[in-house]
Amino acid sequence: MKLAVWTYEGPPHVGAMRVATGMQGLHLVLHAPQGDTYADLLFTMIERRGHRPPVSYTTFQARDLGADTAGLFKSACQDAYDRFKPEALLVAASCTAELIQDDPGGLAETMGLPVPVIPLELPSYQRKENFGCDEAFLQIARALAQPMARSEQVSCNILGPTGLGFRHRDDITEIAALLREMGITVNMTAPMGARPSDIARMGAAHFNVLLYPETAESAARWAEKTLGQPFTKTIPIGSRATRAFIEEVRALSGSTAPVDDSRLRQPWWAASVDSTYLTGKRVFIYGDGTHAMAAARVARDEMGFEVAGLGCYNREQARPLRALAREMGVEALVTDDYLEVEAAIEAAAPEMILGTQMERHIGKRLGIPCAVISAPVHVQDFPARYSPQMGFEGANVLFDTWVHPLVMGLEEHLLAMFRDDFEFHDAAGPSHHGGHAPQAVHQDAAQPAEPAPAATAAAAEGGSMPPEAAPPSPVTPATNNVIWLACAEKELKKIPFFVRGKARRNTEAFASQQGLSEISVDTLYEAKAHYAR
Amino acid sequence: MSTGCRNAPVLKERGQREVFCGLTGIIWLHRKMQDAFFLVVGSRTCAHLLQSAAGVMIFAEPRFGTAIMEEKDLAGMADANAELDREVARLLARRPDIRQLFLVGSCPSEVIKLDLAKAAERLSVAHAPHVRVLNYSGSGIETTFTEGEDACLASMVPVLPQTEAKELLLVGALPDVVEDQALDLLARIGVSPVRCLPARRTDDLPAVGPNTRFALAQPFLGETAAALTRRGAQRIDAPYPFGAEGSTLWLKAVAAEFGIAPEVVDQVTAAPRARAEKAVAAAAETLRGKRIFFMPDSQLEIPLARFLTRECGMQAVEIGTPYLHADIHGAELDLIAPGPVLSEGQDVDKQLDRVRAARPDLTVCGLGLANPLESEGLATKWAIELVFTPVHFYEQAGDLAALFARPLRRRAALSGLAPHLEAAE
């Protein structure tokens, strides 16, 4: 047993629902108790879908347990087939139905339905949502796709996008356009948008483009082995990775068509002088493995940030993430314990977080700006506008999204210049932070901010946030028993607030390195010289 | 006087039910009981449900959590009870402010027959006197949505102290602001003393006995009422305090039980009643003559249909409820004019067929159905808002009516958007 307050991933059957909901002409019959239907609202509210997910639930209750839950499952299958006439039927059990061992796959097979029935084994007490996506898509491919003649023109499949995916909708538009520009036909995109009959034509493609290893790596590996289709390993997030992806696709396809990168602004935006202030900003990065690793590379190599922490919640990606963290000189954080992530961020005291919606809330409590880079998704992650993460436009979007929470360069310069001005002082905070700026209130440890009434907030943009709580008190006793002398403390306050935390940390680190027990004004400036770059 | 819908035939359906399970009640119960912690013993699904129902993404350290069972807990490799004891000890060590711990059963814990009652007894002894440990089931196989609150309150009744005093017990978790208004009205009418279940803090828990008279503030507390009756308390039967009429009838029934004349109630409530009627009238401009369809959800459907038909001029097409209790819904059914279909239980696809055939002006439904119906051109009201928003008694009557008027006003405001609102695929 493990106590969880908030979770990054749902159970595996929710992953199967994401695959089914992304597809067309497919129906999932889920053996599940009453109440598991809550999962529908993820799709209808967060993603604003105008259709119910194509999922029928048996919704058994206690009185059914002593009777015939297997019969209930069979009638739910028959009703679902009669009403929705899908091209194929997925059948699975949720956590409770797994315990009653009715064997949905075996039951459905005996029914002689005139469409393929694809049973899923989803071990709810071991695995999680991403596994559910990956496994469901693998089983669909195995059941429906066969080796077949390749298309005459060079073509590929795009694998991985699902319902409730972080920016999947726009990523596939961007990458499909890029592939078209390279003269490559997209044979099929799946799961999102595909019908079972499309999956059957999977083998016609010359290779696969794997965009989200979390949801489709098993299917890509299966297709490599069974259908002889190689797949791309580069995730095209950031301008460098997009160029590497183009090279990888050229190698797989023989395409020599030039790619127009004239709309890629991110490298120049990062190089222009206004961005100088981004240099060495310490960022803490956390998300699903794929997005976290991509963000770390972009942060270091394309934005000039310093990666102060790197982590992911899905163990499946732990190995490559640990390797990258080592390369970047930080310790990898592989955990799905929200409180552990919060503690790690607090300890690292970054100037910015690139995380999920959950880290955005951590950032609000700690007074650290945050940009969202990964699932789990929130209604805010489905903007009305086109907003991919991948490809050249994705690189532009990353620049804007990551810089937005920070004070702009020129504005930062002015803040420093006018920091003693009566209406432009530290406590006023940068204007566009508005109510988001840290406030000098003390968080009551016994009464942490509580959820606002609920589902009203399911769709309310940011409406569910807890009241603003303060970051740790702006003037705290030094760690390691180093004492700040009053004059040094006073001098520290003259330093602009947005670099003050860094100055404090560096000075304390310097003092303990030097074996000092007190910090004087001199220590402060010696430390400044020591860390000067 | 007509008996309204009390003897009307009821369409009973058994099929797929698109409803929350009882765990959802934790979202409002933990806010009401400020020194209680709700520990669900369940699966990752339970944790995900709570997170999703709680507004999808709100991240403080809340006073609820899920002890997620793992493979080894099921396979008998670890003693699930030992695991539970360890997690509870850790939790209570971290949260010394907690005085009351609810172990909440879930579908998986019920199916593997984990005995949480025994666990609660054991843990109560271990952590007495500072923390009292109780248990109830919020599982989907046992409870539907608001039945979770019922199960929680019922679990508290056997351990309430005994009293011989004649007291009024106000039963049901109301937002503090609403509870304060109710207590103020009762005090001015002369009903005293009044205690509340649940109490905001453990030290304020009420006592109960043969002279206790209790009034339900929510129409879904059948088990709690039965448990109180077993302790000798007597229920005051009344419509529920929604709208001006419901509030007045509820207060008069309580007053009568305490020997106070209805004229006293009329006098005390004249001003708030007039305010409520005025506020309701404003929303009724939008609602009058409109047809409403209730999908089964919170068990609030019958009292709300009574309020909307009698005070706002709406016509009910179908009033669906997860459960229809003749006993606790009877006074409401008496007031509803015959005509609407009464349905109990659900077969969601068939019911949606009826919605599409009837094309009501407004459909009250869960979050999973709202946007799909909107995309078919049918206006909806999310039912869940009705349990999270202060809606009881006079001062909230206008807000309650406005909750139903707003989707219609919004639809009218956006009707100029051409060609029509396309929903996301």
Tab-separated table of C-alpha atoms in Angstrom, chain B residues 144-147 150 218-222 296-304 320-325 328-329:
chain	number	residue	atom	x	y	z
B	144	THR	CA	-24.088	6.241	-5.683
B	145	PHE	CA	-22.604	9.756	-5.447
B	146	THR	CA	-24.362	11.484	-2.507
B	147	GLU	CA	-24.923	8.146	-0.774
B	150	ASP	CA	-25.093	9.311	3.866
B	218	GLN	CA	-30.507	16.924	2.236
B	219	PRO	CA	-32.789	14.429	0.508
B	220	PHE	CA	-30.224	11.625	0.332
B	221	LEU	CA	-29.670	10.724	3.977
B	222	GLY	CA	-31.859	7.635	4.345
B	296	PRO	CA	-30.329	10.764	-12.222
B	297	ASP	CA	-27.376	12.041	-10.265
B	298	SER	CA	-27.480	13.479	-6.738
B	299	GLN	CA	-30.967	12.552	-5.447
B	300	LEU	CA	-31.617	16.290	-5.322
B	301	GLU	CA	-33.671	15.901	-8.483
B	302	ILE	CA	-37.107	15.574	-6.873
B	303	PRO	CA	-36.868	18.592	-4.528
B	304	LEU	CA	-35.328	20.659	-7.327
B	320	GLY	CA	-34.740	10.835	-12.960
B	321	THR	CA	-33.228	9.905	-9.627
B	322	PRO	CA	-30.751	7.174	-8.716
B	323	TYR	CA	-33.065	6.066	-5.907
B	324	LEU	CA	-36.583	7.050	-5.034
B	325	HIS	CA	-37.327	6.726	-1.310
B	328	ILE	CA	-37.862	10.713	2.550
B	329	HIS	CA	-39.105	12.017	-0.800
